[in-house]
Short mmCIF file of C-alpha atoms and ligand atoms in Angstrom, two decimals:
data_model
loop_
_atom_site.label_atom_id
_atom_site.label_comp_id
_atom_site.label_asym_id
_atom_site.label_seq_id
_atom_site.Cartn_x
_atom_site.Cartn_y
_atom_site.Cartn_z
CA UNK A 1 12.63 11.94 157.24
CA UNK A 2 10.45 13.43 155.04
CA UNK A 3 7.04 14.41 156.84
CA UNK A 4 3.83 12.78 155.00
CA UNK A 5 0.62 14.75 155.43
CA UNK A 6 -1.83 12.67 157.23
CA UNK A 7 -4.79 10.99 155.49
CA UNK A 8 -8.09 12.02 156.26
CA UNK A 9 -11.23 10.23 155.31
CA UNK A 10 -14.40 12.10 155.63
CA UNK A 11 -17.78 10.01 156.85
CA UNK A 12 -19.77 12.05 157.77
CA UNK A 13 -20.70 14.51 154.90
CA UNK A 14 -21.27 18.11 157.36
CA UNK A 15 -24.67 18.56 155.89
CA UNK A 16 -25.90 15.03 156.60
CA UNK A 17 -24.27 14.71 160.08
CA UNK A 18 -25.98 18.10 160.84
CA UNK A 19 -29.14 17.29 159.80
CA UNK A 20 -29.28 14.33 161.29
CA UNK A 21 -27.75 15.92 164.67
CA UNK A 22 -31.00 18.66 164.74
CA UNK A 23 -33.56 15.87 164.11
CA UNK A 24 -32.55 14.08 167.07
CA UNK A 25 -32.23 16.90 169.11
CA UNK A 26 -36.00 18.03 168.01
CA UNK A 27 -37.11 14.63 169.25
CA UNK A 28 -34.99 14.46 172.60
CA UNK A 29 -36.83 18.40 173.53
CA UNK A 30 -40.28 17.14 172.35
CA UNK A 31 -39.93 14.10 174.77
CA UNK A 32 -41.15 14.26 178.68
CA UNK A 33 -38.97 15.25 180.35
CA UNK A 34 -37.36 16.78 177.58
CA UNK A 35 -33.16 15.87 177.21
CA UNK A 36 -30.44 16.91 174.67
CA UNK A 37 -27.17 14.20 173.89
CA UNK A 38 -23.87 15.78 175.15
CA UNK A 39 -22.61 16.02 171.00
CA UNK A 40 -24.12 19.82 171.66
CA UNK A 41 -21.60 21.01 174.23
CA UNK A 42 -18.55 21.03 171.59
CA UNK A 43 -18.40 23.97 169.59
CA UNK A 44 -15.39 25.63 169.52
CA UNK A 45 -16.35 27.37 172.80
CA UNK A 46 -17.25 24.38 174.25
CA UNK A 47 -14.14 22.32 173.54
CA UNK A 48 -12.45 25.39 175.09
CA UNK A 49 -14.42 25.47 178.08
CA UNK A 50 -14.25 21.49 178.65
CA UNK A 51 -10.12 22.04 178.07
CA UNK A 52 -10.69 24.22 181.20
CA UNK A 53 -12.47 21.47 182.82
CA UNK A 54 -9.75 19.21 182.40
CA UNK A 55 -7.63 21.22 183.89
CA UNK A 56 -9.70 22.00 187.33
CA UNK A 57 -8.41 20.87 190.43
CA UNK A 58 -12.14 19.34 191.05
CA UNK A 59 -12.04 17.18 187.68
CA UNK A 60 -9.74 14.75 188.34
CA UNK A 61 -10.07 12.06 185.59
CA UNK A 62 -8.12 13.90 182.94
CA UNK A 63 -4.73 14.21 185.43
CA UNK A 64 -5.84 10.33 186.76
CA UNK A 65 -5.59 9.33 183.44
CA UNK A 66 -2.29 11.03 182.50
CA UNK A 67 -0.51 9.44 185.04
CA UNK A 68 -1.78 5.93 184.50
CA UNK A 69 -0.53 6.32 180.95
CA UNK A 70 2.66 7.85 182.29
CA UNK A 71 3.22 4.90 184.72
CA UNK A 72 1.94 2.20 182.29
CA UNK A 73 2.15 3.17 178.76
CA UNK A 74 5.22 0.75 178.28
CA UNK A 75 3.84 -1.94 179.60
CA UNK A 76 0.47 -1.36 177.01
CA UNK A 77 3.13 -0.77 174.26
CA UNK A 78 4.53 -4.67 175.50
CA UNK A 79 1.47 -6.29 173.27
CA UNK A 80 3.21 -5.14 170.01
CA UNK A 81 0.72 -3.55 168.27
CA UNK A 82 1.20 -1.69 164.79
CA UNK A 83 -1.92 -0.09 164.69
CA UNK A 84 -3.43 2.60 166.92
CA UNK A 85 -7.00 3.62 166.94
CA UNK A 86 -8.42 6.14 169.14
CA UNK A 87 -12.51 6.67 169.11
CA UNK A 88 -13.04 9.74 169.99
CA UNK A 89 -9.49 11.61 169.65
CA UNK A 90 -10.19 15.02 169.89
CA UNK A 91 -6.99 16.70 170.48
CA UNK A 92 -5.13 13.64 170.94
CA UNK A 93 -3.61 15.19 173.59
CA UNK A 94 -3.21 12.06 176.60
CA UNK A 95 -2.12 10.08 173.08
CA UNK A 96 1.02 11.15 172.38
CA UNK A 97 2.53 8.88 176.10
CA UNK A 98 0.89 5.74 174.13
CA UNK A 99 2.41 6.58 170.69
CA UNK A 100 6.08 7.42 172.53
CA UNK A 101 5.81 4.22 173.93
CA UNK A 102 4.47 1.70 171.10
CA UNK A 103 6.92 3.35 169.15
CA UNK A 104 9.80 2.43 172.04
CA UNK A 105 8.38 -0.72 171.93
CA UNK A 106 9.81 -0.65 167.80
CA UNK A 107 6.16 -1.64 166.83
CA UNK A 108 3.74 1.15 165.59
CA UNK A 109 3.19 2.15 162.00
CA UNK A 110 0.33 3.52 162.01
CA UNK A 111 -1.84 5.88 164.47
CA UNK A 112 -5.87 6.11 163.54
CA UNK A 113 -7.60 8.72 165.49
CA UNK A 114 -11.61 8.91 164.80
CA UNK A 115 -13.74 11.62 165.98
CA UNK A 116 -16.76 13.53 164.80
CA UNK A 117 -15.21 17.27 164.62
CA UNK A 118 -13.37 17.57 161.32
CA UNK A 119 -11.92 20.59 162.15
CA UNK A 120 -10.17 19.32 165.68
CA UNK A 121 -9.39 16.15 164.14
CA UNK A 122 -7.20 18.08 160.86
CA UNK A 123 -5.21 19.80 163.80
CA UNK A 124 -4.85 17.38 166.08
CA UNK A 125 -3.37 14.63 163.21
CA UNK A 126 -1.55 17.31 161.24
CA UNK A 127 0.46 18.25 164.54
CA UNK A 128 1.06 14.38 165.22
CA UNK A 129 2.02 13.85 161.65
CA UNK A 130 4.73 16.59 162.08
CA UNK A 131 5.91 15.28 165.51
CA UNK A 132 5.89 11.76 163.92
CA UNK A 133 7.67 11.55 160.71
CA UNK A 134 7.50 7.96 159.40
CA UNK A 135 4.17 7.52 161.47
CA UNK A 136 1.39 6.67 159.12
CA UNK A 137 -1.67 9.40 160.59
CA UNK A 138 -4.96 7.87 159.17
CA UNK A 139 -7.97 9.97 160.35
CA UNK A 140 -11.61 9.11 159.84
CA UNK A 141 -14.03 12.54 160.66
CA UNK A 142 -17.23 10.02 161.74
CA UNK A 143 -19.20 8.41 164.88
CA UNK A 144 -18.22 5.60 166.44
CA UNK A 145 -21.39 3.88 166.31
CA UNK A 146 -21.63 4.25 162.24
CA UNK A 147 -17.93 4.30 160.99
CA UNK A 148 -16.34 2.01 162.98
CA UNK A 149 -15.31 -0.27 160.36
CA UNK A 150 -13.40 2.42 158.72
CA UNK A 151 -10.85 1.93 161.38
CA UNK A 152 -10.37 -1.34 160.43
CA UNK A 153 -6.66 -0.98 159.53
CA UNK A 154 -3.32 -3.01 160.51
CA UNK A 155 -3.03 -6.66 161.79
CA UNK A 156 -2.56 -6.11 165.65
CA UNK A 157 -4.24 -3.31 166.68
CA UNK A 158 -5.12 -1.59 169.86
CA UNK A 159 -8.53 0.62 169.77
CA UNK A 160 -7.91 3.38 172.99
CA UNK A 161 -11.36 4.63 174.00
CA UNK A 162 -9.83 6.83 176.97
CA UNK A 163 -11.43 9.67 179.39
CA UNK A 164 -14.02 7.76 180.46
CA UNK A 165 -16.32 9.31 177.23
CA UNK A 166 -17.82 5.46 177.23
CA UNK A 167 -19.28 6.63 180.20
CA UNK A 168 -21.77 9.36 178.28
CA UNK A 169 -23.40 6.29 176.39
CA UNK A 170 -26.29 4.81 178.27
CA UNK A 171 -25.88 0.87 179.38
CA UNK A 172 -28.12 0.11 175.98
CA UNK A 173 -26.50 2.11 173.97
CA UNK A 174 -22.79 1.12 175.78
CA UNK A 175 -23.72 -2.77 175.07
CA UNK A 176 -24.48 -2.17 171.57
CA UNK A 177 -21.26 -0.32 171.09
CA UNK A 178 -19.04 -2.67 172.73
CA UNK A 179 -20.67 -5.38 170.62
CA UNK A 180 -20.01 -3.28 167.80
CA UNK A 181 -16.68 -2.99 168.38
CA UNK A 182 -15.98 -6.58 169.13
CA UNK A 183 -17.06 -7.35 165.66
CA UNK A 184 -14.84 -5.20 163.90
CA UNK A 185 -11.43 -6.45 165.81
CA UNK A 186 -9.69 -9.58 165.05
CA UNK A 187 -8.63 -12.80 167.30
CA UNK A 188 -5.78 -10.84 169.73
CA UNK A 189 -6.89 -7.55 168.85
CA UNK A 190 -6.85 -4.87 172.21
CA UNK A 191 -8.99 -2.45 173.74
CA UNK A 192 -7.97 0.01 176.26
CA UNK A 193 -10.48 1.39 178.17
CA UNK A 194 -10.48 4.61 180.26
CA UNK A 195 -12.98 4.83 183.38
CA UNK A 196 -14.26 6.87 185.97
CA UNK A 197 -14.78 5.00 188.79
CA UNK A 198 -17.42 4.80 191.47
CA UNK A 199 -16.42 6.75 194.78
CA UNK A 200 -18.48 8.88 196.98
CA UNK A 201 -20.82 11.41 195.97
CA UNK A 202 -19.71 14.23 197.05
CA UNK A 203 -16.29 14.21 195.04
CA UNK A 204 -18.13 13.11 191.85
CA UNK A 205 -20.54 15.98 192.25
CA UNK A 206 -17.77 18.79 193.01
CA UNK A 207 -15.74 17.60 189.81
CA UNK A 208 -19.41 18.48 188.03
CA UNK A 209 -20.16 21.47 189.63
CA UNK A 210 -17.40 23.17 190.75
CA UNK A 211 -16.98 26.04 192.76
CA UNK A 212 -15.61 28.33 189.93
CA UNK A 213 -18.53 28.05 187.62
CA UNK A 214 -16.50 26.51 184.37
CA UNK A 215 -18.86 23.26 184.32
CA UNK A 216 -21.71 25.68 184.43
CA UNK A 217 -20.54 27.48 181.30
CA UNK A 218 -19.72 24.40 179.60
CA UNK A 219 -23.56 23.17 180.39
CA UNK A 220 -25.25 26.29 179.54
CA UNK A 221 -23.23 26.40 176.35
CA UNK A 222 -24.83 23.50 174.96
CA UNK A 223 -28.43 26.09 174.54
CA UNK A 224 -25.72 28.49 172.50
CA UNK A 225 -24.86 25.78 170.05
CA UNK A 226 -28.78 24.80 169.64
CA UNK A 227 -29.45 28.11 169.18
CA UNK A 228 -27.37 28.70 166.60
CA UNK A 229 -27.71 25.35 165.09
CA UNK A 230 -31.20 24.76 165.41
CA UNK A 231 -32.68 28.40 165.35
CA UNK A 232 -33.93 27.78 168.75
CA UNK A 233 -34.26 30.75 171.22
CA UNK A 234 -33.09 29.61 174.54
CA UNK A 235 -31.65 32.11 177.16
CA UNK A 236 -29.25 30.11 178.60
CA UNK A 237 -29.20 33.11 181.55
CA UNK A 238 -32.60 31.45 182.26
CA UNK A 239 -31.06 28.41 183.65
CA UNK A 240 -29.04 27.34 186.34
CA UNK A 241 -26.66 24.37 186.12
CA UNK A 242 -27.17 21.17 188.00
CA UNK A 243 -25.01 17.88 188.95
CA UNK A 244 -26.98 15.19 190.46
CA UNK A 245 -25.48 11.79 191.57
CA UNK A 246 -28.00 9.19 190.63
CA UNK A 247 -26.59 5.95 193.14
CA UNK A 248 -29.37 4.02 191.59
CA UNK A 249 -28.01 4.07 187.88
CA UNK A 250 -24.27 4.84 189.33
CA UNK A 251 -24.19 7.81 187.20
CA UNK A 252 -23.91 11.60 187.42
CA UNK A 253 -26.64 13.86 185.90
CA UNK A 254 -26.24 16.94 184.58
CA UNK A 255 -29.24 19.49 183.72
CA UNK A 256 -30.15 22.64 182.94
CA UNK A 257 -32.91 23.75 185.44
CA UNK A 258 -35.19 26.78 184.38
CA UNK A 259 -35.04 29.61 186.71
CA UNK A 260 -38.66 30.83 185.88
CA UNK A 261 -41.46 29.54 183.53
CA UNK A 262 -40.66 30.00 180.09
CA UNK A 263 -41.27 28.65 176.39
CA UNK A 264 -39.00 28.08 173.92
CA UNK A 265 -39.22 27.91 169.85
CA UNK A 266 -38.03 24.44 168.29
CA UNK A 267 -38.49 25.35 164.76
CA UNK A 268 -39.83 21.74 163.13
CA UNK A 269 -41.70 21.41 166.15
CA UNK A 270 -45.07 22.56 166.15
CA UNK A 271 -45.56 23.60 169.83
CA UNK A 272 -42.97 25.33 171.77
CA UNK A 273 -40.96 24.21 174.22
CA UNK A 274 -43.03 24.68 178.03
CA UNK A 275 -41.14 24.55 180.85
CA UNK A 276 -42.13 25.62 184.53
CA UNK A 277 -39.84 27.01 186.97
CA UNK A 278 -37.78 24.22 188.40
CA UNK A 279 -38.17 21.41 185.73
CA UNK A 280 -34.87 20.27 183.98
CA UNK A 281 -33.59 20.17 180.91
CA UNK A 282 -30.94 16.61 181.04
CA UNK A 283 -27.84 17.36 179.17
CA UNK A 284 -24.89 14.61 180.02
CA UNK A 285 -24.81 11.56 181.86
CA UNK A 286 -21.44 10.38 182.95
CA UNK A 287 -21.65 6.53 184.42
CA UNK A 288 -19.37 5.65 186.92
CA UNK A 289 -17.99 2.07 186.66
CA UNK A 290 -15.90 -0.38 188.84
CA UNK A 291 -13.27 -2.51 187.24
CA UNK A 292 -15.50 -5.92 187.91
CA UNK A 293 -18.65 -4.36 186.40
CA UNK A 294 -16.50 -3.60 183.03
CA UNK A 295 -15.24 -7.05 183.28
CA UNK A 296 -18.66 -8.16 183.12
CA UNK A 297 -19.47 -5.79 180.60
CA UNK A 298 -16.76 -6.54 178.18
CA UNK A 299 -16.49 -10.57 178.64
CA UNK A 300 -20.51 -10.52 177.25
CA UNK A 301 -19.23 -8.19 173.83
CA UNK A 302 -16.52 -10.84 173.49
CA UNK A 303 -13.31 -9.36 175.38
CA UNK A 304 -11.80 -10.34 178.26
CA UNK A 305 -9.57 -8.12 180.50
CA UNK A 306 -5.75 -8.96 180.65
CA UNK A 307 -4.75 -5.78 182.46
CA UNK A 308 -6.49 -3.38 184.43
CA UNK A 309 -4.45 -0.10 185.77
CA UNK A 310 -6.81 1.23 189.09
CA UNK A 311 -4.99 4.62 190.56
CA UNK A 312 -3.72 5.12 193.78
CA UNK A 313 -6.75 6.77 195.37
CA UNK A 314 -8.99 4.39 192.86
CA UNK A 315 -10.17 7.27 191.21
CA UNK A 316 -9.82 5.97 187.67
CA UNK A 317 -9.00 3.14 185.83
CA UNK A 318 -7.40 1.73 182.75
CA UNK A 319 -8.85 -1.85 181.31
CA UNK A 320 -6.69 -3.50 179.01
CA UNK A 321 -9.01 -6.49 177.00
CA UNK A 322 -8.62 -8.62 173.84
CA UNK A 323 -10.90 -9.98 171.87
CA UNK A 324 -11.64 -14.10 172.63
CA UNK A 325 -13.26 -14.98 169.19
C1 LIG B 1 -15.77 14.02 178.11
C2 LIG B 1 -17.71 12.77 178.63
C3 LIG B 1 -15.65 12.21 179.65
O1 LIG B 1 -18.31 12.91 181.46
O2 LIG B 1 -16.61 13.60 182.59
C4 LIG B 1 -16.89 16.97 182.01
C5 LIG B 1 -17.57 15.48 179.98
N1 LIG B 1 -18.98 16.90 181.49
N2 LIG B 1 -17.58 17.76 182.85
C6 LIG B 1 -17.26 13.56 181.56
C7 LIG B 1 -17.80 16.42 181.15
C8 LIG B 1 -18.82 17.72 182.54
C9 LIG B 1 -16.71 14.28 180.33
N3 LIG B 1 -16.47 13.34 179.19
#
């Protein structure tokens, strides 16, 4: 069969998402304490650096993951959908077990991977539209709080939101997407939902700080991209990484702590950034879930949970909902 390029529909003009990227970020430093949103780690360095991450014996979720897909992709491929959306694709990497299986299942015709990096998300559907002749490959470069909608392709669909990424968005911000979501799917329509569950803190803070340093890297690379991005002048040398297991919000912390005191130049902002030895910089938080607090979760956006995958050691799970209205 002859291979089709994949489409590729582009949301989010560079210039706009970039400017709108380095306001934020202004705002986020100028607040007390001052915080940055995890969209800074992934340069190309950064995706590199988190690919390492994901393969760390500390950072389970990624190889969780895998194998619940391995073990259960046929029966998610049983619900006969035709349409496959993934929020937040990336690589696509885990997503080639679903798309063996739906296509098993005779179903699929068309894959729809969304995510913000135009560059990652050309490669990563080119290479599927090559390994998939006949498969229809419809990217959309965007967010999946503003360009949602633009995924709204196919009759039965499945949305996979896997690796646990929901897990970044705090509970506001998670309720608003989920309700989001819910009102772009259909009666029947799926969701399959990666998570990292709850377990004790000492594992959870290991797989974010481990021994080898890569996490660090990843964290202090996030000052790299800001100071390329935003002109700032932070030596990320000046901080050290930290993980912190908040049991209160059930969800891992990670900052950037400044070795000494220091003061860094926001341009747009008219005082620099202060900071005293010791005070943080918040970079990432990664909630932890349990399958019954999802279920809760999910029934109030308007899905319910048919399925849910929990791994041997309950390390991770996989929710499987539809949509009830
Ligand atoms: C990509 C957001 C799922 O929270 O576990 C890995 C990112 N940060 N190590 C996570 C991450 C530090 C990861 N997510």
């Amino acid at each position: 069969m002859a291979v089709v390029d994949p489409v590729i529909e582009v949301h989010l003009p560079a210039a706009e998402w970039r400017a709108a990227l380095a306001d934020a970020a202004r705002r986020s430093l100028a607040a007390r304490p001052p915080w940055l949103e995890p969209v800074w780690f992934y340069d190309e360095r950064g995706s590199e650096l988190f690919d390492r991450i994901t393969g760390l014996a500390e950072y389970y979720p990624t190889r969780v993951e895998r194998a619940l897909l391995v073990a259960h992709a046929e029966e998610i491929a049983a619900i006969g959908a035709d349409t496959l959306i993934e929020l937040g694709s990336g690589t696509s990497d885990k997503t080639t077990l679903l798309i063996d299986a739906m296509l098993g299942a005779g179903t699929l015709r068309r894959y729809v991977p969304l995510d913000v990096s135009e560059e990652t998300l050309r490669a990563a559907a080119g290479a599927l539209a090559h390994r998939y002749p006949g498969l229809d490959v419809h990217g959309v470069v965007g967010d999946f709080h503003r360009h949602l909608a633009a995924t709204r392709l196919g009759d039965r669909r499945l949305v996979a939101f896997l690796g646990s990424t929901i897990g970044n968005l705090p509970p506001v911000a998670r309720r608003r997407f989920l309700f989001d979501l819910d009102s772009v799917l259909d009666h029947g329509d799926r969701l399959l939902l990666g998570i990292d569950l709850v377990k004790d803190p000492a594992s959870l803070v290991t797989a974010y700080d481990d021994p080898g340093g890569v996490t660090a890297e990843f964290n202090r690379n996030a000052l790299r991209v800001l100071n390329r991005s935003l002109g700032t002048d932070f030596d990320p040398d000046a901080f050290e990484h930290v993980a912190i297991w908040d049991a209160r919000q059930r969800w891992i912390e990670m900052r950037l702590r400044a070795r000494w005191d220091q003061e860094v130049i926001v341009p747009g902002l008219e005082a620099p950034l202060r900071l005293r030895a010791g005070e943080d910089l918040r970079t990432e938080i990664s909630a932890k879930f349990t399958v019954e607090g999802v279920t809760a979760e999910l029934w109030e956006a308007g899905f319910v949970v048919e399925r849910s995958f929990v791994s041997e050691g309950e390390e991770f799970a996989l929710v499987l909902a539809h949509t009830y209205c």
